[in-house]
Structure formats: C-alpha cells, structure tokens
Short mmCIF file of C-alpha atoms in Angstrom, two decimals:
data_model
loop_
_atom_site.label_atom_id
_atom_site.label_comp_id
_atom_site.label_asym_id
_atom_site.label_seq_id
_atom_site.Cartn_x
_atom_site.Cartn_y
_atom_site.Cartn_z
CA UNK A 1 141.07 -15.18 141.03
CA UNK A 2 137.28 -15.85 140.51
CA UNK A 3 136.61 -12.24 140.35
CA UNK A 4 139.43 -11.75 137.38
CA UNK A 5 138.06 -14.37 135.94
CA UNK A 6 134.38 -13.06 135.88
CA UNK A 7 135.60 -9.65 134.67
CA UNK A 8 137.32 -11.64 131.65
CA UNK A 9 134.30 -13.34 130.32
CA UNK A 10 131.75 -10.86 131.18
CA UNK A 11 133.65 -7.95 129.85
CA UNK A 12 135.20 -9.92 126.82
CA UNK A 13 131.81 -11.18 125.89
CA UNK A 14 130.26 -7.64 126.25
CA UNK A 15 133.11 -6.02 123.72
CA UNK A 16 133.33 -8.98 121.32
CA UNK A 17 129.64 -8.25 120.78
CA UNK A 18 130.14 -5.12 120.41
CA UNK A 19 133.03 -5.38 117.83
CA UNK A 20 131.01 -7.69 115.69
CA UNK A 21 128.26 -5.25 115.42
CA UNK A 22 130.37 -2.51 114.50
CA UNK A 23 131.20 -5.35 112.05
CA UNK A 24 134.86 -6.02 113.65
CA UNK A 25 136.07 -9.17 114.27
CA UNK A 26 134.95 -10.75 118.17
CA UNK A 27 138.54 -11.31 119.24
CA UNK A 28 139.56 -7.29 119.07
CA UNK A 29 136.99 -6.96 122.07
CA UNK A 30 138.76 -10.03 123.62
CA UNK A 31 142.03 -8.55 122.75
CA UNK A 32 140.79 -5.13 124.17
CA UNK A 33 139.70 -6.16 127.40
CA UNK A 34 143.08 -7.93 128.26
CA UNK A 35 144.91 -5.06 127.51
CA UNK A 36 142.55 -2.37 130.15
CA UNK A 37 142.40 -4.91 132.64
CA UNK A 38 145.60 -5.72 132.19
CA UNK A 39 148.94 -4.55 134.23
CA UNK A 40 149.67 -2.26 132.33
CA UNK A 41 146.36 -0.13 132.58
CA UNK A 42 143.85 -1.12 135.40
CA UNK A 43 145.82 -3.91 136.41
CA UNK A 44 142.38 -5.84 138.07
CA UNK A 45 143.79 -9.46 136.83
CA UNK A 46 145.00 -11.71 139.33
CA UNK A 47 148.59 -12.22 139.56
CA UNK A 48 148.10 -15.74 139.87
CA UNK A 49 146.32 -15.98 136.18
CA UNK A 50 149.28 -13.80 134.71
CA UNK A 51 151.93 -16.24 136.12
CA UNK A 52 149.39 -19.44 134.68
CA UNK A 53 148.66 -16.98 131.71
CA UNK A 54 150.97 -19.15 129.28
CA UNK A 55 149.45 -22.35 130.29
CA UNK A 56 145.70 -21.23 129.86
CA UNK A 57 146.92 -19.89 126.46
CA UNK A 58 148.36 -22.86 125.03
CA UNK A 59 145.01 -25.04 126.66
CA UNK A 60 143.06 -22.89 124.36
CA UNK A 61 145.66 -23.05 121.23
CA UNK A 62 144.96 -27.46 122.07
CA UNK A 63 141.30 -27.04 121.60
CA UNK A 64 141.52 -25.03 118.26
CA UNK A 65 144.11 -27.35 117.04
CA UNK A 66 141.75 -30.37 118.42
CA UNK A 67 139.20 -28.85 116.20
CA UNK A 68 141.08 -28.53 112.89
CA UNK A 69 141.98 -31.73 112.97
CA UNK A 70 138.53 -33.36 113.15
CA UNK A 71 137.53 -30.81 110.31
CA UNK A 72 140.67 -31.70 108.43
CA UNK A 73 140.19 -33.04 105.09
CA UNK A 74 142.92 -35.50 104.17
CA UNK A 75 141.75 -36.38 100.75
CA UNK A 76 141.35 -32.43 99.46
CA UNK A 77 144.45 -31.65 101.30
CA UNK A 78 146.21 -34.61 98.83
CA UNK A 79 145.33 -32.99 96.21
CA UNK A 80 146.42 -29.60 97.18
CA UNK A 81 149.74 -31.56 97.21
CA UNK A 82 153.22 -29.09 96.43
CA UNK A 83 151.20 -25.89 97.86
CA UNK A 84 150.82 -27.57 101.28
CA UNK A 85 154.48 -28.52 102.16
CA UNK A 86 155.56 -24.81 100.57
CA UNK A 87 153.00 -22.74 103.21
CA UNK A 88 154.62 -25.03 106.15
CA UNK A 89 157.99 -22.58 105.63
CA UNK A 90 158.24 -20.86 102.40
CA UNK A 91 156.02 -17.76 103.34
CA UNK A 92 158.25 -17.70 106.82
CA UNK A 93 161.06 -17.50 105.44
CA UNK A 94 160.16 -14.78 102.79
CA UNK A 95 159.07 -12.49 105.82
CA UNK A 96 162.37 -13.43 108.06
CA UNK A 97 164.41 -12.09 104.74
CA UNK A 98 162.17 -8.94 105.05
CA UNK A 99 162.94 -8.00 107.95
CA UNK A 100 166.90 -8.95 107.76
CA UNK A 101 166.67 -5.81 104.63
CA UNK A 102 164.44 -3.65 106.49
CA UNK A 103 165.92 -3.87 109.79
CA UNK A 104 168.77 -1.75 109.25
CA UNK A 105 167.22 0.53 106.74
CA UNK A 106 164.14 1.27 109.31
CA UNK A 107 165.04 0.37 113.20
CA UNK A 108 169.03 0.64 112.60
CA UNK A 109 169.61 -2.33 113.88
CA UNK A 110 172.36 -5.33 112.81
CA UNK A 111 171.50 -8.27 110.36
CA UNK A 112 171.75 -10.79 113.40
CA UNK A 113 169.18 -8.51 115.44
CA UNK A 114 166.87 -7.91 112.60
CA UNK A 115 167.13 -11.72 112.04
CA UNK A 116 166.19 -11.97 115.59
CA UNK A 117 163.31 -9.63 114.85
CA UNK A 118 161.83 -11.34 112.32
CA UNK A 119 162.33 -15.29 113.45
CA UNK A 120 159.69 -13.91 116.50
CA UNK A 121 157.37 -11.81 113.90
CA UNK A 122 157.23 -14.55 110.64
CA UNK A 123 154.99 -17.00 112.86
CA UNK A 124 151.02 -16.83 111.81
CA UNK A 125 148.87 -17.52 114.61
CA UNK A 126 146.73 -20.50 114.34
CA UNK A 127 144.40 -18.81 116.85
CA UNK A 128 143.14 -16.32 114.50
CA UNK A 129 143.41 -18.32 111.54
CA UNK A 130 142.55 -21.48 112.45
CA UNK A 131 139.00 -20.63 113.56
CA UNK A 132 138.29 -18.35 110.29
CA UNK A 133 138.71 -21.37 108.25
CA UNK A 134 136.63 -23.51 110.59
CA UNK A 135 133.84 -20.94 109.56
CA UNK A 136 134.67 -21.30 105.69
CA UNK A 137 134.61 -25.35 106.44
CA UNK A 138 131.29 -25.19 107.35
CA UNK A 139 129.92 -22.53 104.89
CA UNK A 140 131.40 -24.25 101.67
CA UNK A 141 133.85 -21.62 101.00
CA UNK A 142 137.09 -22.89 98.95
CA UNK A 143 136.35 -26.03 100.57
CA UNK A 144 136.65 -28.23 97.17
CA UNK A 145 139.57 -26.41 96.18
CA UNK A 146 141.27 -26.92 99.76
CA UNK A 147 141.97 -23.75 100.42
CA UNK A 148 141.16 -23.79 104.30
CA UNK A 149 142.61 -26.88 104.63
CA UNK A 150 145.93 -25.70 102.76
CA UNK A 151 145.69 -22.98 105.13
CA UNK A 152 144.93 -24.34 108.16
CA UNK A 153 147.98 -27.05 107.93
CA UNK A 154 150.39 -24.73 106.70
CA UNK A 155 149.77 -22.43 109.96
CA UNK A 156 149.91 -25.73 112.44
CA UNK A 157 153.60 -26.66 110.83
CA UNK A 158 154.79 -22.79 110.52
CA UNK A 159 155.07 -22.36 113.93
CA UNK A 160 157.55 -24.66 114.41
CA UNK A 161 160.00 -23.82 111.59
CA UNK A 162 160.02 -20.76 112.94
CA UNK A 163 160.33 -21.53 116.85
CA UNK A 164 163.53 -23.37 115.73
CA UNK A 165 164.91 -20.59 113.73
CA UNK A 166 164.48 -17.92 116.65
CA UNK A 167 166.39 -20.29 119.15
CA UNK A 168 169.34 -20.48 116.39
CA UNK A 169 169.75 -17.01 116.26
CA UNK A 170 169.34 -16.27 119.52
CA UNK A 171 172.12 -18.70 120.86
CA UNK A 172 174.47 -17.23 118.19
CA UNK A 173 173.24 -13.54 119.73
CA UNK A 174 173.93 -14.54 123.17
CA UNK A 175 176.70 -16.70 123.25
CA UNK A 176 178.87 -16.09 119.29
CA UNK A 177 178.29 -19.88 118.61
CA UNK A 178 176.27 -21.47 115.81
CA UNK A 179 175.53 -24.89 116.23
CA UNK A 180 174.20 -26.26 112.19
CA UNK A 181 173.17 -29.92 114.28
CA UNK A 182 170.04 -27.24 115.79
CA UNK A 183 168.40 -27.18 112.55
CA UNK A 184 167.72 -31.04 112.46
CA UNK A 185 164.66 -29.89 114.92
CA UNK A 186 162.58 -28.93 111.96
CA UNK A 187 162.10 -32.21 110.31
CA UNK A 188 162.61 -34.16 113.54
CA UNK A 189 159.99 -32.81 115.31
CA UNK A 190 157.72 -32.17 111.89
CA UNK A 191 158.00 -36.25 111.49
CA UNK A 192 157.49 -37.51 115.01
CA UNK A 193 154.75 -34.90 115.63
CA UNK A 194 152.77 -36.62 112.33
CA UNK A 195 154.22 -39.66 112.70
CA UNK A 196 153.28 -39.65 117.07
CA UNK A 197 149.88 -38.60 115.73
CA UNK A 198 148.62 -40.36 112.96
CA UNK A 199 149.58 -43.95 115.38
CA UNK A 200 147.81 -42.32 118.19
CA UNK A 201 144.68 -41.52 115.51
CA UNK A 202 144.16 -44.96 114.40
CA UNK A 203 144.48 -46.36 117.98
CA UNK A 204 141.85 -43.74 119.32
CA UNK A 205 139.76 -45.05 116.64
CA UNK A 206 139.66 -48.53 117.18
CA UNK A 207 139.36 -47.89 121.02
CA UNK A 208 136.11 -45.70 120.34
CA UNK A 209 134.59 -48.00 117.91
CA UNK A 210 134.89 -50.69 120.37
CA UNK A 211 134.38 -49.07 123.83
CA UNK A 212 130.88 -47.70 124.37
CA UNK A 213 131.57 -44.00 126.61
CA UNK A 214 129.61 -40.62 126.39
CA UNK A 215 130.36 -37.96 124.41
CA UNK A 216 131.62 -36.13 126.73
CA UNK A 217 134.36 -39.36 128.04
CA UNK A 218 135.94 -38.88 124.65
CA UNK A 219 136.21 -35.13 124.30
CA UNK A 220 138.17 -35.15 127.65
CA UNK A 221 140.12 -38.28 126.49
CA UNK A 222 141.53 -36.29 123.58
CA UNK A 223 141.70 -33.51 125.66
CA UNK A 224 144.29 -35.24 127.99
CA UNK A 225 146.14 -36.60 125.58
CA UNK A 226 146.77 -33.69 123.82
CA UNK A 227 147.71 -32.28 127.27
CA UNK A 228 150.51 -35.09 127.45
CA UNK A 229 151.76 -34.41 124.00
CA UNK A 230 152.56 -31.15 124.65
CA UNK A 231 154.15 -32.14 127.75
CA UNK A 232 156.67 -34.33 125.99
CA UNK A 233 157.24 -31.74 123.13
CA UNK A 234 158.26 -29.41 126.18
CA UNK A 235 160.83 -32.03 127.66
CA UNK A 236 162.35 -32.67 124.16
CA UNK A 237 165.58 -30.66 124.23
CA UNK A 238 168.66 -30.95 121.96
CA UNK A 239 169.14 -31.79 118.16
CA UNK A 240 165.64 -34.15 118.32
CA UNK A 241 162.48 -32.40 118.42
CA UNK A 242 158.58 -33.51 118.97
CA UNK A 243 156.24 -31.19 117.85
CA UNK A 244 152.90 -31.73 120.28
CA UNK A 245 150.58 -29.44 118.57
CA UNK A 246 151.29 -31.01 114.99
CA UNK A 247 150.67 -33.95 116.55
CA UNK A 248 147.25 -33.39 118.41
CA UNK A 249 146.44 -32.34 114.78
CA UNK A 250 147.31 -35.09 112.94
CA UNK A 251 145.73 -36.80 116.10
CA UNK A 252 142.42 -35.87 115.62
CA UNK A 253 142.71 -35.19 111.38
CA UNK A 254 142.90 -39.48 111.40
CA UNK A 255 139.91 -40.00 113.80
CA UNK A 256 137.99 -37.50 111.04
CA UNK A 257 139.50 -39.81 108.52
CA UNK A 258 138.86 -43.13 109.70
CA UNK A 259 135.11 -42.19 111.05
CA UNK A 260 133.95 -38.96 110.11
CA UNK A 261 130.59 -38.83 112.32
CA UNK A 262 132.83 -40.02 115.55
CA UNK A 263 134.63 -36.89 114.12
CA UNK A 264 131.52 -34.56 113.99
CA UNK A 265 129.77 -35.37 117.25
CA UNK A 266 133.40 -34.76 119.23
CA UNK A 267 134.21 -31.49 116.99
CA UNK A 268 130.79 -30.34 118.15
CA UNK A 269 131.78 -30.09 121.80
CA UNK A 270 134.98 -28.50 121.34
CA UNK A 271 132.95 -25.98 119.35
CA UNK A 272 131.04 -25.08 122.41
CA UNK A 273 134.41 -25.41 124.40
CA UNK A 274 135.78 -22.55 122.38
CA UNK A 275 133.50 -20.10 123.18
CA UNK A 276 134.99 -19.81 126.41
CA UNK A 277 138.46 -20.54 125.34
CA UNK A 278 138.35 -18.25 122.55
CA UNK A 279 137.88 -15.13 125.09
CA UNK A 280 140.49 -16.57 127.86
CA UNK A 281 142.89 -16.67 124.86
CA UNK A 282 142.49 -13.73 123.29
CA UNK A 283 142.35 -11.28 126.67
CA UNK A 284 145.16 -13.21 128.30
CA UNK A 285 147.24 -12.16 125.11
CA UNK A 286 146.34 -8.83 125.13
CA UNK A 287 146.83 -8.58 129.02
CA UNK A 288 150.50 -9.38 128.06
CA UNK A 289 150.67 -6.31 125.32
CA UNK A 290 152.32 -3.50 126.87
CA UNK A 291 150.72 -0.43 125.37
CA UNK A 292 152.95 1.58 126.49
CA UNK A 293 155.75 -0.05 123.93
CA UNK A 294 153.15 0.17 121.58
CA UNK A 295 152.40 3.85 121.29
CA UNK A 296 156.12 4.55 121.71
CA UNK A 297 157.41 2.58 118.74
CA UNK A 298 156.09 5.56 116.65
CA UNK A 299 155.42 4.65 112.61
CA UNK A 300 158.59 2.97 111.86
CA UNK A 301 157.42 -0.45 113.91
CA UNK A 302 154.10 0.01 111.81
CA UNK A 303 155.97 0.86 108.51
CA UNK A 304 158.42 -2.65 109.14
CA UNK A 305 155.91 -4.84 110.23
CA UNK A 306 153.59 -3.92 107.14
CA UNK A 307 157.01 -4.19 105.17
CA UNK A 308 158.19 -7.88 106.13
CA UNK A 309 154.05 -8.83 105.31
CA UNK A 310 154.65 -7.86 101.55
CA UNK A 311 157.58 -10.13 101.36
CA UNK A 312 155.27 -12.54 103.26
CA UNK A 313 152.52 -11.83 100.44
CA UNK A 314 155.35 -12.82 98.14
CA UNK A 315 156.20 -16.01 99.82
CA UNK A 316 152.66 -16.94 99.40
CA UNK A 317 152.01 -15.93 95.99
CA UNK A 318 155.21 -18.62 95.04
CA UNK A 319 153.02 -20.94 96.82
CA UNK A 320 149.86 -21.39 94.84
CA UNK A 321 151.73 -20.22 91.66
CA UNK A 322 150.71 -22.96 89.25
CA UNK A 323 148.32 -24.38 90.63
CA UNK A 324 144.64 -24.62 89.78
CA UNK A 325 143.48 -21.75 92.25
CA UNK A 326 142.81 -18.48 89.94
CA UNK A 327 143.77 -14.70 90.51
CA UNK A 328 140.64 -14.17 93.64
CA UNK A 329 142.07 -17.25 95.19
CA UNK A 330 145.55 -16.96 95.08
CA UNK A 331 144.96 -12.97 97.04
CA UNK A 332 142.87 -14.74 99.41
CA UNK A 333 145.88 -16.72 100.63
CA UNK A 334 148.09 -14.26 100.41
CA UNK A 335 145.78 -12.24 102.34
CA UNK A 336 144.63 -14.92 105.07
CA UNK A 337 147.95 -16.12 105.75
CA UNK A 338 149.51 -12.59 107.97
CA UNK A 339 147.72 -12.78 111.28
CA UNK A 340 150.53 -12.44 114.37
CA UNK A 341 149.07 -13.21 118.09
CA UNK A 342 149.98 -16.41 120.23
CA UNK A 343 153.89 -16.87 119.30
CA UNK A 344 154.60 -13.54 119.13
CA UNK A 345 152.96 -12.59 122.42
CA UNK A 346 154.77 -16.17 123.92
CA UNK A 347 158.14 -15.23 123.03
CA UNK A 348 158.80 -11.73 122.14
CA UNK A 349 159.80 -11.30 125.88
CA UNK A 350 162.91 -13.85 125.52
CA UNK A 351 165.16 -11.26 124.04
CA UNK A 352 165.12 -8.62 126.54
CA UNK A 353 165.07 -11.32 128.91
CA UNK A 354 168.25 -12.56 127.82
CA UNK A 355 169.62 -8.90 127.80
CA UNK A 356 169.91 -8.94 124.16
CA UNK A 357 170.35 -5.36 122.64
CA UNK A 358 167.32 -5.72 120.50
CA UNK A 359 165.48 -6.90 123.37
CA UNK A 360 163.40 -3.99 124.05
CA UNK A 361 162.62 -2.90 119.93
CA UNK A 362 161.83 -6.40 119.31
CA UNK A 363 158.90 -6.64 122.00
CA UNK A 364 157.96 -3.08 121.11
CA UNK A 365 157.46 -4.76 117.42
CA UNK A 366 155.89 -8.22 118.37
CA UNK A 367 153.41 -5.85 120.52
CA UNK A 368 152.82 -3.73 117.49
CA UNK A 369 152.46 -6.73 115.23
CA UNK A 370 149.43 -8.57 117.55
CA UNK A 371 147.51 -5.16 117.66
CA UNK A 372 147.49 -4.63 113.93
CA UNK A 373 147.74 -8.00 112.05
CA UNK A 374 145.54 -9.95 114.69
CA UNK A 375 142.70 -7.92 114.34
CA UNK A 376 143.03 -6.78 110.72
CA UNK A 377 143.81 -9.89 109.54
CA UNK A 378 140.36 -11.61 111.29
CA UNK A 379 138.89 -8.28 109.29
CA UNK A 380 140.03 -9.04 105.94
CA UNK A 381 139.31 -12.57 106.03
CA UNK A 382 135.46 -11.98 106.57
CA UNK A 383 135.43 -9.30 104.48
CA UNK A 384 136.90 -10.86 101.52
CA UNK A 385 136.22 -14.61 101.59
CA UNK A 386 132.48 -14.47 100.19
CA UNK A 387 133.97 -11.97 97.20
CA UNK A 388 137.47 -14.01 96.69
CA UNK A 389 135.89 -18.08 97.04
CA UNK A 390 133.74 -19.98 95.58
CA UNK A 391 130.77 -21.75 97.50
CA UNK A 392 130.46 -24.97 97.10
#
C-alpha cells in the first residue's frame, strides 16, 4: 500500500508539472497517472486503495467543499439572487433533456435508458470547478459580480438534484415502478443540508471565539465533522434526504460569515491540505476509467456528450439572462459550468451493476465524459477567465 501510494504522489506530481508547463491544467497529469497505474494498464495500485478508492475520493471532495465555504461570500451571493437557485438544477435538467433526444438518434437506445444516461452525465464536478473559482476568489476575477460564488454554489447543490433523479429512473429501469414520493429528496435534503449547516456554523463560531485551540485543533474539528455529516447523509434512506456535502458548505460559508479572519487562517490549511488531496483525487478517478471503454465508444460517445453540453450551455444562458452580467460574462458561465469527474466516475458503474441494458454504453459514456470535459473544462476556464472577467 505505501509503495502505491508513493507512486501516486510522486508520479502525479511529476505529470501535473508537466501538464502545467505545456500550459494544461495539473489535474490531466493526476488524471493520467491513475489511469497507467491503474488496473486497467499497469495495474501497480494496491487492491486495498481501489476497494477504499471511494472513500479517499469523497475525503478529498470534503476538503474542497470545506474550502468553498470559508471563501463563500454570502452577501455577493444575495445579490446574485434568481441566478443562484436556477444553476442549482436548471442547467441539469437542460442536459438530462439532451440526452433523452440524442439518445436514440446517436446510441439507439430507449427514452428511459437515455434518461438513465444523462441523470449520471448532467452532474458538474465540484472537484474541478470548485478549485478554479478558489483561484478567481483570490485574484479578483468576477468576484464583485459573484460569479465564482454563483458558480461555486450552484455546483455544491447540482449534485444532488441529479443523484436523486438517477435513482428514480433507475428503480423504474429495474423494477417497472415509479414511486413520485422519491422526488421529495431534492428539497428535503437541499433544506436540512443548509438548514444542518448554517446551526452547526454559528455554534462552531461561538465555540472558537470562546475556546482558545491551535490552528491546527480546528481544521481537524471541521474536518471530523464534516466526516460525520456525510455519514448521516449516507444512512438517510427513503422519501427524506440530508445532503452532507451542502451542509459542510453551508458549515463553513457561516464561520466565513460570522468571522472572516477565523475563516482565513483555517481556509489556509486546507489549502495546503489540498495539494495532496487534489492528486489522490484526481488519480484515484482516473484509476477507475477503463480505457479500454473509452477508445471503443468510437465518435458517437464524443459527438453525444458534446451534444447534451450545448443544451447544458443553454440551460445556463436562461440562467444569467437578465441579469446585470454582460455578453463575456454570461459565456464564461456557460463555459465554466460543463466539467464531469467525481459523480460520474462514482456512479456510472451502478447500471451495469444492476444488469441494466444500458449498463455497459452508459459507463463507456461517463468514462468518455471525465476524459474530455474534466480536463478541457479546467483548460477553458484558465484560458478564458482573464479575457471574459473583470478584475476587481
């Protein structure tokens, strides 16, 4: 295990650097070294790591979220206002309908397996995104407009709009029975998750303020915490939901709020935490990309997947249409808002798994999806954000 571990960081290190001098984003190297040490090429990871692989991933999704919450801006996300509820589903549910028209017309399949299709391809990753806008945060990009912020909450709440939509479709896939009460996850778990959070915040808060610990004492504190909430979103079955990730964000977004250098001090040591996360994330998802689907799938799994993002473009655009954000800024979001990695590489398994007749084109998809849009979408964001935003 130690070894597979060295040959992560040291070779995930090695080709992030190189990426970023060839002026590519860090977390194609990552990405790249999961996938040739991988089981599917050299196979040199530990078996043990691959079975914990979905555990270490979602440790490293806590400390991004962790970190966008103590960066969050509660008063310029207010005045974002109609924009910010929109991104949470709109955009999602524009790329879903994409796929339910191209589906048949490209991969021949039915409207309930295209459906399928696109519930596990319509998710952004907060991985990629997430940390992009971190980097705008902190170089005064769009910042007084919102736009990271807009972005950056939108892709926290996404997620799990679309998580319940793919377990609605499935269950009528597997078993010919639609249960409507399933849907009453979405604003269950949207309204605990804040509501779990924001309680949890202001208690953090007063417990720091009066409590004298290290640094350090609190960064774990959160850590743990965050740990537990995503325990109980995990035992949460049925009709009620709990969303643990929107609340560690909402967590840490009121401790910014209520004490912004608290805020900056902690936000600092997760930012040195994520250097190492960042790689374990990013090369444990590509270790789960079988490249074998992926060069199989031919054009027409690039051809749908570029597809469904134009109706996700289109989702966005409905989003920031009248607002205050001109022409450069509205493309920006349309543009920053189409990375695919974490969901699709945590559930685009579960079909085949449950012998569904999709199964096997749907993972040959979500694979496709993670090598293109995870790494092109990083791209386009640097690229673009110093031409497209303004600086405050």
């Amino acid at each position: 295990m130690l070894l597979s571990f060295a040959l992560l960081f040291l070779c995930g290190l090695a080709l992030g650097d190189l990426c970023k001098k060839i002026k590519f984003p860090a977390l194609f190297g990552f990405m790249l070294t999961g996938i040739i040490l991988g089981p599917y090429c050299l196979n040199w990871i530990d078996a043990s790591i691959l079975d914990a692989s979905s555990a270490l991933r979602k440790i490293a999704l806590i400390i991004i979220l962790l970190r966008a919450g103590l960066n969050l801006d509660i008063d310029a996300l207010k005045k974002v206002g109609r924009p910010a509820i929109l991104m949470c589903f709109l955009p999602a549910t524009f790329e879903i309908l994409g796929f339910a028209c191209l589906g048949p017309v490209i991969l021949h399949l039915s409207l309930l397996d295209s459906l399928i299709m696109g519930s596990v391809l319509a998710a952004v990753s907060p991985a990629v995104v997430v940390p992009n806008m971190l980097k705008l945060i902190d170089e005064k990009y769009g910042v007084r407009e919102g736009i990271p912020q807009l972005i950056m909450a939108g892709a926290s709440v996404d997620d799990v709009f679309v998580i319940v939509l793919f377990s609605a479709f499935t269950s009528l896939a597997s078993s010919g029975s639609f249960q409507a009460i399933s849907f009453l996850r979405i604003p269950t778990s949207i309204l605990s998750g804040i509501g779990v959070g924001v309680v949890l915040g202001l208690l953090l808060h007063v417990f720091f303020k009066k409590v004298d610990m290290r640094n350090t004492v609190k960064v774990i504190t959160l850590l743990c915490i965050s740990f537990l909430l995503v325990t109980v979103e995990d035992a949460c079955t049925g009709w009620f939901g709990f969303s643990g990730l929107l609340a560690i964000m909402a967590m840490s977004a009121v401790i910014h709020f209520q004490d912004p250098a608290i805020s900056k001090t902690i936000s600092a040591s997760y930012s040195e935490l994520w250097i190492c996360a960042e790689v374990l994330l990013f090369a444990l998802v590509g270790a789960a990309v079988d490249i074998h689907y992926a060069l199989a799938s031919g054009v027409s799994a690039i051809l749908i997947i570029l597809g469904a993002l134009v109706f996700r473009m289109m989702g966005v655009y409905c989003c920031v249409t009248k607002t205050q954000l001109d022409k450069k800024e509205r493309l920006f979001c349309m543009l920053a808002y189409t990375p695919k990695a974490t969901v699709q590489a945590a559930i685009g398994s579960i079909p085949m798994a449950m012998g569904l007749a999709c199964g096997k084109v749907v993972l040959t998809v979500a694979v496709c999806s993670i090598l293109l849009t995870a790494p092109l979408g990083a791209f386009v964001i640097n690229a673009t954000y110093q031409k497209l935003l303004k600086k405050d």
